[in-house]
PDB file of C-alpha atoms in Angstrom:
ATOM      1  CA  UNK W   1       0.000   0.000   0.000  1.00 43.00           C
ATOM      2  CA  UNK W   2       1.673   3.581  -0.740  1.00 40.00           C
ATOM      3  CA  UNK W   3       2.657   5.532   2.314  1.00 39.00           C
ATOM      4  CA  UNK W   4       0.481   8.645   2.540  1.00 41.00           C
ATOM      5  CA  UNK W   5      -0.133  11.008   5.031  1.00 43.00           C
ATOM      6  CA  UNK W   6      -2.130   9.243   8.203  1.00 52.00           C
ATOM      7  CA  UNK W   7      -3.964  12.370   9.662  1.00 70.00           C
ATOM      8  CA  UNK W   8      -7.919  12.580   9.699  1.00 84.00           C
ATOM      9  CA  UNK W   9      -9.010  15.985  11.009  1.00 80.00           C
ATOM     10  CA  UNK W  10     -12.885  17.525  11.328  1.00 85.00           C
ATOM     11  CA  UNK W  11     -14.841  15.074  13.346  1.00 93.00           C
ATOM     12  CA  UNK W  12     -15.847  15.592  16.637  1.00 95.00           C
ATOM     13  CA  UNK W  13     -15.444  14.738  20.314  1.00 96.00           C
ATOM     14  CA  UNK W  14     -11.848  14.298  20.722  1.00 95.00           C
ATOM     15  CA  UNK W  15     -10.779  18.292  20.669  1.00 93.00           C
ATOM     16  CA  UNK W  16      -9.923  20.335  23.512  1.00 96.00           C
ATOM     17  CA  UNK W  17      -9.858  17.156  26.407  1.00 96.00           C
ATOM     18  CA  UNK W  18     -10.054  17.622  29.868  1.00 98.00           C
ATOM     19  CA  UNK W  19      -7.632  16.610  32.137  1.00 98.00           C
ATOM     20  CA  UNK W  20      -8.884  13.873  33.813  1.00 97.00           C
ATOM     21  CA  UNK W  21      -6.870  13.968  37.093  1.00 97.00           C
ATOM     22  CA  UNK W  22      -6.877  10.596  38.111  1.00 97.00           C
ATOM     23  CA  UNK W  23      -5.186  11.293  41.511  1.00 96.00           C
ATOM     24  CA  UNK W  24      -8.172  13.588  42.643  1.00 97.00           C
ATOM     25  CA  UNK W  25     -10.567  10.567  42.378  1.00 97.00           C
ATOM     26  CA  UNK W  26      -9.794   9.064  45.263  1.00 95.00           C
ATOM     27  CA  UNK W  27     -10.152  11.928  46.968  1.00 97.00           C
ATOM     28  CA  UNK W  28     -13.485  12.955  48.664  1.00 95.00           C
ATOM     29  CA  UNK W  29     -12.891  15.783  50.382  1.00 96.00           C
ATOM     30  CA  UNK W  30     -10.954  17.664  47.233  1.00 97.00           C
ATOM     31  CA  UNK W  31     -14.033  16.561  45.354  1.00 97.00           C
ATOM     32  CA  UNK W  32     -16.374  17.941  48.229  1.00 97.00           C
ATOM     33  CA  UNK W  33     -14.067  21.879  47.837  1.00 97.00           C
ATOM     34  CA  UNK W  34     -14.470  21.569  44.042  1.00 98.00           C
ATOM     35  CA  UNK W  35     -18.028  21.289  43.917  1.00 97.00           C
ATOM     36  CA  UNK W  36     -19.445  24.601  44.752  1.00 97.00           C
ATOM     37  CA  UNK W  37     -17.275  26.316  41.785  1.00 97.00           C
ATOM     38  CA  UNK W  38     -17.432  22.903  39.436  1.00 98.00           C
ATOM     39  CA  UNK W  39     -18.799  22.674  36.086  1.00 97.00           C
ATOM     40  CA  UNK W  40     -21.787  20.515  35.971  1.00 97.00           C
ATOM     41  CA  UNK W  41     -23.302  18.583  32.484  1.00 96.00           C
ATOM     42  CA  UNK W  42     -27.013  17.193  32.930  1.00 95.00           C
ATOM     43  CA  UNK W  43     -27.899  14.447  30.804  1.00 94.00           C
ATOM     44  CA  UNK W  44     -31.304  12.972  30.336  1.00 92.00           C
ATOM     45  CA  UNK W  45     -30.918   8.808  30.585  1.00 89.00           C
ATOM     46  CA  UNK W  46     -31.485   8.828  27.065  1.00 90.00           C
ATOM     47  CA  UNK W  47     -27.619  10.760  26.646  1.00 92.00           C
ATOM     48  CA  UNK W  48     -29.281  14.366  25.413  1.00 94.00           C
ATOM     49  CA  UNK W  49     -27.745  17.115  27.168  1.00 94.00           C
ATOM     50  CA  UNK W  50     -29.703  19.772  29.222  1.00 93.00           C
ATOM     51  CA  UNK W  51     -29.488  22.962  27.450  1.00 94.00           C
ATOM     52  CA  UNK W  52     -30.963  26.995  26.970  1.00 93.00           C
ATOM     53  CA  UNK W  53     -33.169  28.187  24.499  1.00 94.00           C
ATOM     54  CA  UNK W  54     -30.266  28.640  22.936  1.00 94.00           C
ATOM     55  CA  UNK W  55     -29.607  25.123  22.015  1.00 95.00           C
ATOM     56  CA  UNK W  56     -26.073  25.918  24.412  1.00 94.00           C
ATOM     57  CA  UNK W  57     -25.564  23.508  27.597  1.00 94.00           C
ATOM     58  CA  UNK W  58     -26.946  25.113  30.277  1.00 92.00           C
ATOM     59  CA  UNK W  59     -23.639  26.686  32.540  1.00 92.00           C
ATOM     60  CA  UNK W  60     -24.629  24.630  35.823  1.00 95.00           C
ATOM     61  CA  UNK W  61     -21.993  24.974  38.770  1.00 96.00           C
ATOM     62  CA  UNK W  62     -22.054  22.653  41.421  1.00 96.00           C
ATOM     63  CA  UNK W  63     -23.278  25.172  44.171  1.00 95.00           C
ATOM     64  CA  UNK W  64     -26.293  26.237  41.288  1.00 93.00           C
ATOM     65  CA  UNK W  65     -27.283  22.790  41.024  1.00 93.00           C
ATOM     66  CA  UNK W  66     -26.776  22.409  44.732  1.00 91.00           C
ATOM     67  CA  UNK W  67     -25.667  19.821  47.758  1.00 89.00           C
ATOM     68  CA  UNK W  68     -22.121  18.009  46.986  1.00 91.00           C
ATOM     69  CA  UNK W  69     -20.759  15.064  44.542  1.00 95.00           C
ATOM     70  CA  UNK W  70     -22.520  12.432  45.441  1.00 90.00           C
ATOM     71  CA  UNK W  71     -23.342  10.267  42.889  1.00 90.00           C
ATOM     72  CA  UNK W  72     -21.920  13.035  40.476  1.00 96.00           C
ATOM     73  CA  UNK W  73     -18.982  11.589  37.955  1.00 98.00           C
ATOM     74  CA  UNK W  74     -16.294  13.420  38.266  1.00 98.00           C
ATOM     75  CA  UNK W  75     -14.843  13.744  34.381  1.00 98.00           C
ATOM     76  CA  UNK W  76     -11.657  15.804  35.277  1.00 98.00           C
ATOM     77  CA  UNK W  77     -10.391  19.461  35.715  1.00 98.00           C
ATOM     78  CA  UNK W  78     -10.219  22.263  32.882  1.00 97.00           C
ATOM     79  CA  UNK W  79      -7.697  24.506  34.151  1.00 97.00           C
ATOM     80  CA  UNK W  80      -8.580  24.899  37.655  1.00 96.00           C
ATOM     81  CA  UNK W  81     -11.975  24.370  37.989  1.00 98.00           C
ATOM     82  CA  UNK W  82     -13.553  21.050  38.128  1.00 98.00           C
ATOM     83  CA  UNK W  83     -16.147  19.442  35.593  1.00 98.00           C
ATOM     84  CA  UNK W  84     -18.829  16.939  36.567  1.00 98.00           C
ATOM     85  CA  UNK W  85     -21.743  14.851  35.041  1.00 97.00           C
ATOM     86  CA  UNK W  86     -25.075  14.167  36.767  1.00 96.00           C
ATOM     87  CA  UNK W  87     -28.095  12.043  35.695  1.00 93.00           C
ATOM     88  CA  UNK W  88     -31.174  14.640  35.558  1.00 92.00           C
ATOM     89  CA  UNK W  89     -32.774  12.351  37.627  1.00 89.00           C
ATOM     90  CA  UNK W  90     -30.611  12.630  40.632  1.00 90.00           C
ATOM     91  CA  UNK W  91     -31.296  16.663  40.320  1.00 91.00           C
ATOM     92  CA  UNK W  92     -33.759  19.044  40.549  1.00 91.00           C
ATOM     93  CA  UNK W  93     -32.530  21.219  37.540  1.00 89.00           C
ATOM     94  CA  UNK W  94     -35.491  22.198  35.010  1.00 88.00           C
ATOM     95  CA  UNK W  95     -34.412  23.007  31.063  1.00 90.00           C
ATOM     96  CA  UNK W  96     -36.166  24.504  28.225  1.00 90.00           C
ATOM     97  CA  UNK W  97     -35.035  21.918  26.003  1.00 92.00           C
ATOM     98  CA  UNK W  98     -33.048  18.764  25.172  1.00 94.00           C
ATOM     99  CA  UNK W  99     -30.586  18.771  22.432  1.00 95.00           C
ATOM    100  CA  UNK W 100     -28.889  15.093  20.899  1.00 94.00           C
ATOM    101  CA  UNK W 101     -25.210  15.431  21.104  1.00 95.00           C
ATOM    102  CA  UNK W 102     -24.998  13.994  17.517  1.00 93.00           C
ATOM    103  CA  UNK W 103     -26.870  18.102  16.778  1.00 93.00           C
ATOM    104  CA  UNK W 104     -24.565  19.417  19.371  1.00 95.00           C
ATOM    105  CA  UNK W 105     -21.801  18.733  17.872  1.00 94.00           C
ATOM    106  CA  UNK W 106     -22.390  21.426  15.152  1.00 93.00           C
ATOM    107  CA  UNK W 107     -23.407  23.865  17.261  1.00 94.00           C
ATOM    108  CA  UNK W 108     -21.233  23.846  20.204  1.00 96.00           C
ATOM    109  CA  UNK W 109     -17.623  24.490  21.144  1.00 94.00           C
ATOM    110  CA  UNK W 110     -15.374  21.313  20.980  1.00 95.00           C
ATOM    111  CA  UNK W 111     -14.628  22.003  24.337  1.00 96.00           C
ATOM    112  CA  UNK W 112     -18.377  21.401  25.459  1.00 96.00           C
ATOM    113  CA  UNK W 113     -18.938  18.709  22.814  1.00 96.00           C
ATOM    114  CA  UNK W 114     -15.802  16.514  23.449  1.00 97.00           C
ATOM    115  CA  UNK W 115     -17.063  16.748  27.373  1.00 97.00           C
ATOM    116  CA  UNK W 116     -20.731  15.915  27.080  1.00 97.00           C
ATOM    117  CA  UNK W 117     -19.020  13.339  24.753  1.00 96.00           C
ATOM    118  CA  UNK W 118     -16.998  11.762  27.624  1.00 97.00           C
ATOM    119  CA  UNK W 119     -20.166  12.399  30.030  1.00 97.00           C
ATOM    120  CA  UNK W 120     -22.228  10.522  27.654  1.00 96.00           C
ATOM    121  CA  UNK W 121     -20.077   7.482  27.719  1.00 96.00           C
ATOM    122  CA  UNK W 122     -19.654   7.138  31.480  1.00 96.00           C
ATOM    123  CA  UNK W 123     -23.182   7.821  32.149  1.00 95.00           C
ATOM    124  CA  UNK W 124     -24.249   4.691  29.774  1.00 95.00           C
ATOM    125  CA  UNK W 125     -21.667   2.306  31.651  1.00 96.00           C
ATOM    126  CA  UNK W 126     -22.924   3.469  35.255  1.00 96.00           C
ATOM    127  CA  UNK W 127     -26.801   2.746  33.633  1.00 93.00           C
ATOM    128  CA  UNK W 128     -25.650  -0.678  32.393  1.00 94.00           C
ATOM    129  CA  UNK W 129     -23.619  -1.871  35.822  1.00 96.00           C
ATOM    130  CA  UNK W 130     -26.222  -1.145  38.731  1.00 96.00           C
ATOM    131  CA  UNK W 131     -25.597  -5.210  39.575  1.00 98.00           C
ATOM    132  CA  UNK W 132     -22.651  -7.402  39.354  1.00 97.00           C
ATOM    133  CA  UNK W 133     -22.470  -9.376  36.323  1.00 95.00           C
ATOM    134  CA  UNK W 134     -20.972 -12.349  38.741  1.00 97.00           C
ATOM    135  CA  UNK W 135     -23.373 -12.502  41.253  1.00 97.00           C
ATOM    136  CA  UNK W 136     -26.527 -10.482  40.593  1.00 97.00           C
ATOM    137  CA  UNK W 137     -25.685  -7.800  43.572  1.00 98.00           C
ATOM    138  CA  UNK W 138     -25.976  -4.018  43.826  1.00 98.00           C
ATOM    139  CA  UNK W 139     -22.695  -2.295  42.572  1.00 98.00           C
ATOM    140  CA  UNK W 140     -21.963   1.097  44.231  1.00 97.00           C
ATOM    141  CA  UNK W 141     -19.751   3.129  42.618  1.00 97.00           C
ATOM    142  CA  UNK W 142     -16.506   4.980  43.629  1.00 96.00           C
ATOM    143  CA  UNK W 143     -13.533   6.911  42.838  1.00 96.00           C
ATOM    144  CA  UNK W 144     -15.703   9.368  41.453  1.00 97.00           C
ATOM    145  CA  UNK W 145     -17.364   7.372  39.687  1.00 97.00           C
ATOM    146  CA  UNK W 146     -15.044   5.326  38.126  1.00 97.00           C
ATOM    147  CA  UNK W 147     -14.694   2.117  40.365  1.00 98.00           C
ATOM    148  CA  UNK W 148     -18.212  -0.156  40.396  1.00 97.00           C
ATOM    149  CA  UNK W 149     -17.980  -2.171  43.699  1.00 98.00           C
ATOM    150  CA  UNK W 150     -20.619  -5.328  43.730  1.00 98.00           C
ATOM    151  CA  UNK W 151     -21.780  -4.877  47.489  1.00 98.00           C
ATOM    152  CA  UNK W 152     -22.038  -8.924  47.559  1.00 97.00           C
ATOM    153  CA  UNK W 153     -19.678 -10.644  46.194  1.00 98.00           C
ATOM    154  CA  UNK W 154     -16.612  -7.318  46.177  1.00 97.00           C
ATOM    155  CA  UNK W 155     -15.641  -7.656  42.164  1.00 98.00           C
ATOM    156  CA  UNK W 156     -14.837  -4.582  41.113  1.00 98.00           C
ATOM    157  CA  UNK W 157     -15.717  -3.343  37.863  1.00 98.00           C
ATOM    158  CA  UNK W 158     -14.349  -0.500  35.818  1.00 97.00           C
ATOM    159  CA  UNK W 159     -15.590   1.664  32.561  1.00 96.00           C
ATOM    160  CA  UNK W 160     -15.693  -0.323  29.449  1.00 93.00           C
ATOM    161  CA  UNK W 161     -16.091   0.930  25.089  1.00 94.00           C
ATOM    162  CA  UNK W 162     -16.596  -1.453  22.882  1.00 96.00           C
ATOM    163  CA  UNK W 163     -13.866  -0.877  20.005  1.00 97.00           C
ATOM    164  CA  UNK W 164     -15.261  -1.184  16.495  1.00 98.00           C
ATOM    165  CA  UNK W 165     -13.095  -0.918  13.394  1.00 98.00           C
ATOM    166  CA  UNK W 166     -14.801   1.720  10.433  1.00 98.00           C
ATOM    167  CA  UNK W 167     -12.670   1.557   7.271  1.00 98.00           C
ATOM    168  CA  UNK W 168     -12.080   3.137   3.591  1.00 98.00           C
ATOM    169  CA  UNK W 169     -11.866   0.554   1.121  1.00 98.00           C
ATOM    170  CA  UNK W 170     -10.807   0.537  -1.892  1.00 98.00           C
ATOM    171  CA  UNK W 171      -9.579  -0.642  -5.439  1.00 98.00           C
ATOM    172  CA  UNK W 172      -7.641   0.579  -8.246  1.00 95.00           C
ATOM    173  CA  UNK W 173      -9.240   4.602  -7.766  1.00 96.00           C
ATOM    174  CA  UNK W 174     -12.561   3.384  -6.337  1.00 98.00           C
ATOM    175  CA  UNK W 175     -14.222   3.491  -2.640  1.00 98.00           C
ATOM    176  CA  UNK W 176     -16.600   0.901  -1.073  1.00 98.00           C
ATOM    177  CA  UNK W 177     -19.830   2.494   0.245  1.00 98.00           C
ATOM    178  CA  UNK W 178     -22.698   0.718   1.691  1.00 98.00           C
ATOM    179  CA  UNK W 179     -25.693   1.386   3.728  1.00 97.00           C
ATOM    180  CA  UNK W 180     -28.117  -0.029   5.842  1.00 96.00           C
ATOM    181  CA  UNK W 181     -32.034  -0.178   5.384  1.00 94.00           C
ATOM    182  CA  UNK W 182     -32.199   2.537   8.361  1.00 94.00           C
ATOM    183  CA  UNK W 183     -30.824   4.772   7.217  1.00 94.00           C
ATOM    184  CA  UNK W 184     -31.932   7.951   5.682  1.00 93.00           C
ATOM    185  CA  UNK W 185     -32.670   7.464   1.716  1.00 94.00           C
ATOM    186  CA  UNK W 186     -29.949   7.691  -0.482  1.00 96.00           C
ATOM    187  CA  UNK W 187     -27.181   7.707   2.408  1.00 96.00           C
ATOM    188  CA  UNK W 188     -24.232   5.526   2.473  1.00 98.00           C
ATOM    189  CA  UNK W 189     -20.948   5.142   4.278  1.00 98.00           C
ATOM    190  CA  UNK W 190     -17.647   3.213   5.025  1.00 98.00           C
ATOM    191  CA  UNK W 191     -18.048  -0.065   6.152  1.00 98.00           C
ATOM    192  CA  UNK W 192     -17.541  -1.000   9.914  1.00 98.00           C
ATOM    193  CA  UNK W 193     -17.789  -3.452  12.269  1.00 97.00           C
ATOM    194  CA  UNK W 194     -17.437  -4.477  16.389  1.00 98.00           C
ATOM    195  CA  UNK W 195     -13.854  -6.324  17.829  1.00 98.00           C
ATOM    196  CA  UNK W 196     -14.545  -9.680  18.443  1.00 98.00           C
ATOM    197  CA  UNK W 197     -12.411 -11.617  21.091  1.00 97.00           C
ATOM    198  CA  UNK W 198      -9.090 -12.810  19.967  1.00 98.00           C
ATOM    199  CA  UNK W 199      -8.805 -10.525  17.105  1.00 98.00           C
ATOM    200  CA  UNK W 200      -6.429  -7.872  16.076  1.00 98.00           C
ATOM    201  CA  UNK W 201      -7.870  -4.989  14.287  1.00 98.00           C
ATOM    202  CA  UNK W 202      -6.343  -5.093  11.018  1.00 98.00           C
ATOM    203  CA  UNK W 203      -8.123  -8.748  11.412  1.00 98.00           C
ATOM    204  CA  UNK W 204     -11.065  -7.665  12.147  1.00 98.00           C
ATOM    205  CA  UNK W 205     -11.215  -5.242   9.085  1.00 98.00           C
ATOM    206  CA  UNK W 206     -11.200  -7.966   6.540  1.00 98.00           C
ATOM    207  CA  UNK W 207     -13.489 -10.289   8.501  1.00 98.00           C
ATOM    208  CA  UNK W 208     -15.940  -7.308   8.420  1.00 98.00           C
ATOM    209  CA  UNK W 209     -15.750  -6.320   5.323  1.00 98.00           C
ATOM    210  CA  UNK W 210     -15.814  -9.544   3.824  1.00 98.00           C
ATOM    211  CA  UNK W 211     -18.860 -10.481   5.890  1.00 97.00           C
ATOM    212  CA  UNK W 212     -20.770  -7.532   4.645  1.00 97.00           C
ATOM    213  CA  UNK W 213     -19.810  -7.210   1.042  1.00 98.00           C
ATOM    214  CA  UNK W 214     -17.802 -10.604   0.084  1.00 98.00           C
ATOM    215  CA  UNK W 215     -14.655  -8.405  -0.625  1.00 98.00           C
ATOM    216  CA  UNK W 216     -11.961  -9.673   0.492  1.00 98.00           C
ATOM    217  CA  UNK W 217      -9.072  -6.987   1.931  1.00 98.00           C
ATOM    218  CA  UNK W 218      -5.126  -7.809   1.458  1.00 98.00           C
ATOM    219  CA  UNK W 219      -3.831  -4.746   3.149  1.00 98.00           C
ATOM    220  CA  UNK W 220      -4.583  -1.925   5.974  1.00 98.00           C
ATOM    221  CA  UNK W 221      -3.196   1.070   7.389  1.00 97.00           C
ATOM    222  CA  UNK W 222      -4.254   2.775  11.371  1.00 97.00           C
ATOM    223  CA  UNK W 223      -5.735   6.109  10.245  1.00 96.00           C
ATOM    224  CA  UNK W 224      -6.804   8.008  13.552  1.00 95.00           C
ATOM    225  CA  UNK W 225     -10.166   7.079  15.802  1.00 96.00           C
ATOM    226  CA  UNK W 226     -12.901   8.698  17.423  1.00 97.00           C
ATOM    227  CA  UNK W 227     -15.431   8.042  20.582  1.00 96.00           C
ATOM    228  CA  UNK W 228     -18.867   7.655  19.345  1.00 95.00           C
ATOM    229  CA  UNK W 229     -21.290   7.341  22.794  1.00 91.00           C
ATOM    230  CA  UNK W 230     -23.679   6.432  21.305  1.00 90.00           C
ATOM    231  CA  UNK W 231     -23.684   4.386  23.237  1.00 89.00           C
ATOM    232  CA  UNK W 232     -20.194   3.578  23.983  1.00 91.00           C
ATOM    233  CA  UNK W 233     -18.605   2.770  20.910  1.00 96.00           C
ATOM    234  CA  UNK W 234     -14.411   3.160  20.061  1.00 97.00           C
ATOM    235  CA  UNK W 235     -13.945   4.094  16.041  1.00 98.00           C
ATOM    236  CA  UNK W 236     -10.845   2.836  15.280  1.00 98.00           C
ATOM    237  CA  UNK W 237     -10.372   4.331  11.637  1.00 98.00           C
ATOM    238  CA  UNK W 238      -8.472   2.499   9.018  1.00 98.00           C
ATOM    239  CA  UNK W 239      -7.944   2.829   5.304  1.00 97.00           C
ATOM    240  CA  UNK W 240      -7.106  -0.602   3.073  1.00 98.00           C
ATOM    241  CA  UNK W 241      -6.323  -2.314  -0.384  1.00 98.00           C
ATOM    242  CA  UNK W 242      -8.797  -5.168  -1.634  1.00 98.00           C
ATOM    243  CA  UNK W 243      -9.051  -6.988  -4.107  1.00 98.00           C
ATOM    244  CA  UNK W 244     -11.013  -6.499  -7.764  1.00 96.00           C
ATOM    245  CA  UNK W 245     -14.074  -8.477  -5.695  1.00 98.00           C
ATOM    246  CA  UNK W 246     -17.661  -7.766  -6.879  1.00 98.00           C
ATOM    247  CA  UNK W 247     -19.432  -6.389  -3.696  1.00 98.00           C
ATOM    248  CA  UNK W 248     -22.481  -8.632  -2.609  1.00 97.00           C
ATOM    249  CA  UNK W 249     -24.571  -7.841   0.390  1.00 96.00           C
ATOM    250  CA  UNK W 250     -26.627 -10.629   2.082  1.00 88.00           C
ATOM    251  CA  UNK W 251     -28.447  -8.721   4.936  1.00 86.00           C
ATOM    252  CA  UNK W 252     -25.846  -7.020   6.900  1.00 87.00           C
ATOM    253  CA  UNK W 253     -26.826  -4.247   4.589  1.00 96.00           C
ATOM    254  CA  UNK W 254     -28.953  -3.315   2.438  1.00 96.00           C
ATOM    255  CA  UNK W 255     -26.357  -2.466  -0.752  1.00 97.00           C
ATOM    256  CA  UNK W 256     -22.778  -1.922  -1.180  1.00 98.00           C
ATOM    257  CA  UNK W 257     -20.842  -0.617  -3.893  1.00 98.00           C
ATOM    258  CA  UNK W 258     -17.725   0.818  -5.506  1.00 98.00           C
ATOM    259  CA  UNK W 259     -17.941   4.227  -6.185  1.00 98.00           C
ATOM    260  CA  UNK W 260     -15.207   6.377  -8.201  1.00 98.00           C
ATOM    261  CA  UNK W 261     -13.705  10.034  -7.125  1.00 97.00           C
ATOM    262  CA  UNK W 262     -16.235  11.725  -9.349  1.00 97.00           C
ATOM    263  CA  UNK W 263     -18.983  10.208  -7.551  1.00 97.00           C
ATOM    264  CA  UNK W 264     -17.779  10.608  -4.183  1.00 97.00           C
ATOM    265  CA  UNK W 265     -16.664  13.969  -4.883  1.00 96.00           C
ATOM    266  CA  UNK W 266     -20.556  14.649  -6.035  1.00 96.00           C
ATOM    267  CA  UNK W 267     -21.568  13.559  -3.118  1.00 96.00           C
ATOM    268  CA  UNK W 268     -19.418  15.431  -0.928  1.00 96.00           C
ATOM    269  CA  UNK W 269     -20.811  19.035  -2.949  1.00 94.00           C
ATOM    270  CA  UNK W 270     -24.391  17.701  -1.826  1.00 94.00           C
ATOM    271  CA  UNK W 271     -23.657  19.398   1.351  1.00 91.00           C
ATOM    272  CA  UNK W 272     -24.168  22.549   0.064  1.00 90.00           C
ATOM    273  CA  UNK W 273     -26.687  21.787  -3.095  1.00 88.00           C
ATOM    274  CA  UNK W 274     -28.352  18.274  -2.894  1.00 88.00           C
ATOM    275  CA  UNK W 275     -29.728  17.978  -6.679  1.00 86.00           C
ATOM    276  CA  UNK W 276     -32.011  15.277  -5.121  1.00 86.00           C
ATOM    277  CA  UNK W 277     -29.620  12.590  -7.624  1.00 89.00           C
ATOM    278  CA  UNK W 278     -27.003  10.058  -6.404  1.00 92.00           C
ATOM    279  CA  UNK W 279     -26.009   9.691  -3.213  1.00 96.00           C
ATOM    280  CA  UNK W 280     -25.417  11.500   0.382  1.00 96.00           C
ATOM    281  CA  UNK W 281     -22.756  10.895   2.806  1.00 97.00           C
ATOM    282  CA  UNK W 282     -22.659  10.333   6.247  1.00 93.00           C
ATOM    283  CA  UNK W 283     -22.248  13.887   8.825  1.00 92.00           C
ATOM    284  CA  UNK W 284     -19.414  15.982   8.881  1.00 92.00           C
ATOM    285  CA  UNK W 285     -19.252  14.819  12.818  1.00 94.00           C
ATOM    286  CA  UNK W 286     -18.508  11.432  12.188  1.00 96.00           C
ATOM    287  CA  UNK W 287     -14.976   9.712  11.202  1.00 97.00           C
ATOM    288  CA  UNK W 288     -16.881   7.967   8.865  1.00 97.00           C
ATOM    289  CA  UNK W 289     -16.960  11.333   7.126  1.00 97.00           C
ATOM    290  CA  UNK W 290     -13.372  12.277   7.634  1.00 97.00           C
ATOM    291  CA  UNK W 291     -12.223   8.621   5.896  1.00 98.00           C
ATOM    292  CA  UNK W 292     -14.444   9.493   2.665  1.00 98.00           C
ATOM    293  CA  UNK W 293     -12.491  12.969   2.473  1.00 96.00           C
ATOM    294  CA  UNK W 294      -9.321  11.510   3.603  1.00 96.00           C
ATOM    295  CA  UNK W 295      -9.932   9.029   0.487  1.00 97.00           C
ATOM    296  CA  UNK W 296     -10.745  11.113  -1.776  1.00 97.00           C
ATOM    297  CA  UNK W 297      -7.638  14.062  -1.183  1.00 95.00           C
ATOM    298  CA  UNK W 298      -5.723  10.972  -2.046  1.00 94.00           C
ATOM    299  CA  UNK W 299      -7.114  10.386  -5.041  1.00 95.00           C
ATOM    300  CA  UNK W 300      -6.985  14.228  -6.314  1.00 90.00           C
ATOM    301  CA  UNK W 301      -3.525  14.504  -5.123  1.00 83.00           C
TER     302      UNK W 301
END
């Protein structure tokens, strides 16, 4: 495979990270002086963020939203101050509105977005591990929130993301796109797939993509990776040669095809002027997104 330039660039949550400050976690009473002057995100349990009329998250502090930690996560520090995530149950904050962070994404600083990113994904584990997968017994979480203790049987359980390979395929100047019958009409995407035990990745990009279009993959390259909580997903971005293979679907999805740099450069101008022809691509958010572009640079030099 030639050597070109690795970088992907324009997707979202991973700018501007906190600092996660692992040694504070341990520490209650550093958490307890933090709180008043604290950053606090509200999510709903469905992961959408509390925000203005404004469509902006609302700018909580811990002494607005009142009490101390508690069951509060605590993501990390920006500077000085501290940021935390709450459930909306567990306060009594009111909002105008709810906003997806898939639509926050381009509205909102990266600072805000990459957080309620992060806040997303930790929230989901906590609402997947109130009992021990061992024994059945109440977990109780710790370290601000990043320690699940079972109160039974003591196993201690810790965040998890499931890691996911999404990849650029293609063959001598063209790019395999597919798309599932969910979708939105007329969009399609890279192909990706979930890890599977006992895999490496660059294995488990030619299982995947042979599973969903019978193409068969003889080389791949790491490109970059992005977070994607919804719900807790790892997108670990690659680009790879495959062979001259005819691409054949058989329920996975719904089509796949090759498509050539005038086509996929078509598609990318639908952005600004969808002629209601051919096909869209998937958000500018996504890394899904930033592997199509990455792809097709290459191919226009």
């Amino acid at each position: 495979m030639p050597n070109t330039s690795s970088s992907l660039s324009g997707f979202a949550f991973v700018g501007e990270p906190l600092e996660r400050a692992d040694a504070l976690r341990n520490d209650a009473d550093a958490l307890s002086r933090l709180w008043p002057q604290a950053r606090v995100l509200v999510l709903d349990q469905d992961g959408t963020a509390f925000v203005g009329d404004d469509d902006q998250p609302l700018p909580l502090t811990g002494s607005a939203v009142g009490g101390g930690p508690g069951s509060a996560i605590f993501l990390g520090l920006r500077g000085d101050q501290a940021w935390f995530s709450v459930e909306a149950a567990a306060v009594t904050v009111r909002a105008p509105r709810r906003l997806d962070l898939r639509q926050a994404a381009l509205l909102w600083p990266v600072a805000d977005a990459s957080a309620f990113s992060y806040a997303r994904g930790m929230s989901y584990w906590h609402a997947r591990t109130r009992f021990c997968g061992v024994c059945g017994g109440a977990v109780q979480f710790a370290r601000g929130g990043f320690v699940g203790r079972c109160q039974q049987c003591a196993t201690e359980h810790y965040p998890r993301v499931d890691p996911a390979v999404i990849v650029a395929v293609e063959n001598q100047g063209r790019l395999l796109l597919g798309r599932q019958a969910s979708w939105p009409p007329r969009r399609y995407s890279v192909l990706a797939g979930f890890v599977e035990p006992g895999e490496t990745f660059e294995q488990t990009v030619a299982r995947e993509v042979h599973e969903e279009s019978k193409v068969r993959v003889t080389a791949s390259q790491y490109l970059g990776s992005q977070p994607w909580p919804f719900p807790g997903a790892l997108m670990v971005g690659f680009r790879a040669q495959a062979l001259d293979d005819v691409p054949t679907v058989d329920g996975e999805l719904e089509d796949a095809r090759w498509f050539t740099a005038d086509e996929v450069g078509a598609a990318l101008a639908r952005d600004v002027a969808d002629d209601g022809e051919g096909i869209v691509l998937s958000p500018p958010i996504s890394i899904s997104r930033s592997l199509i572009e990455h792809w097709y640079r290459q191919q226009r030099g």
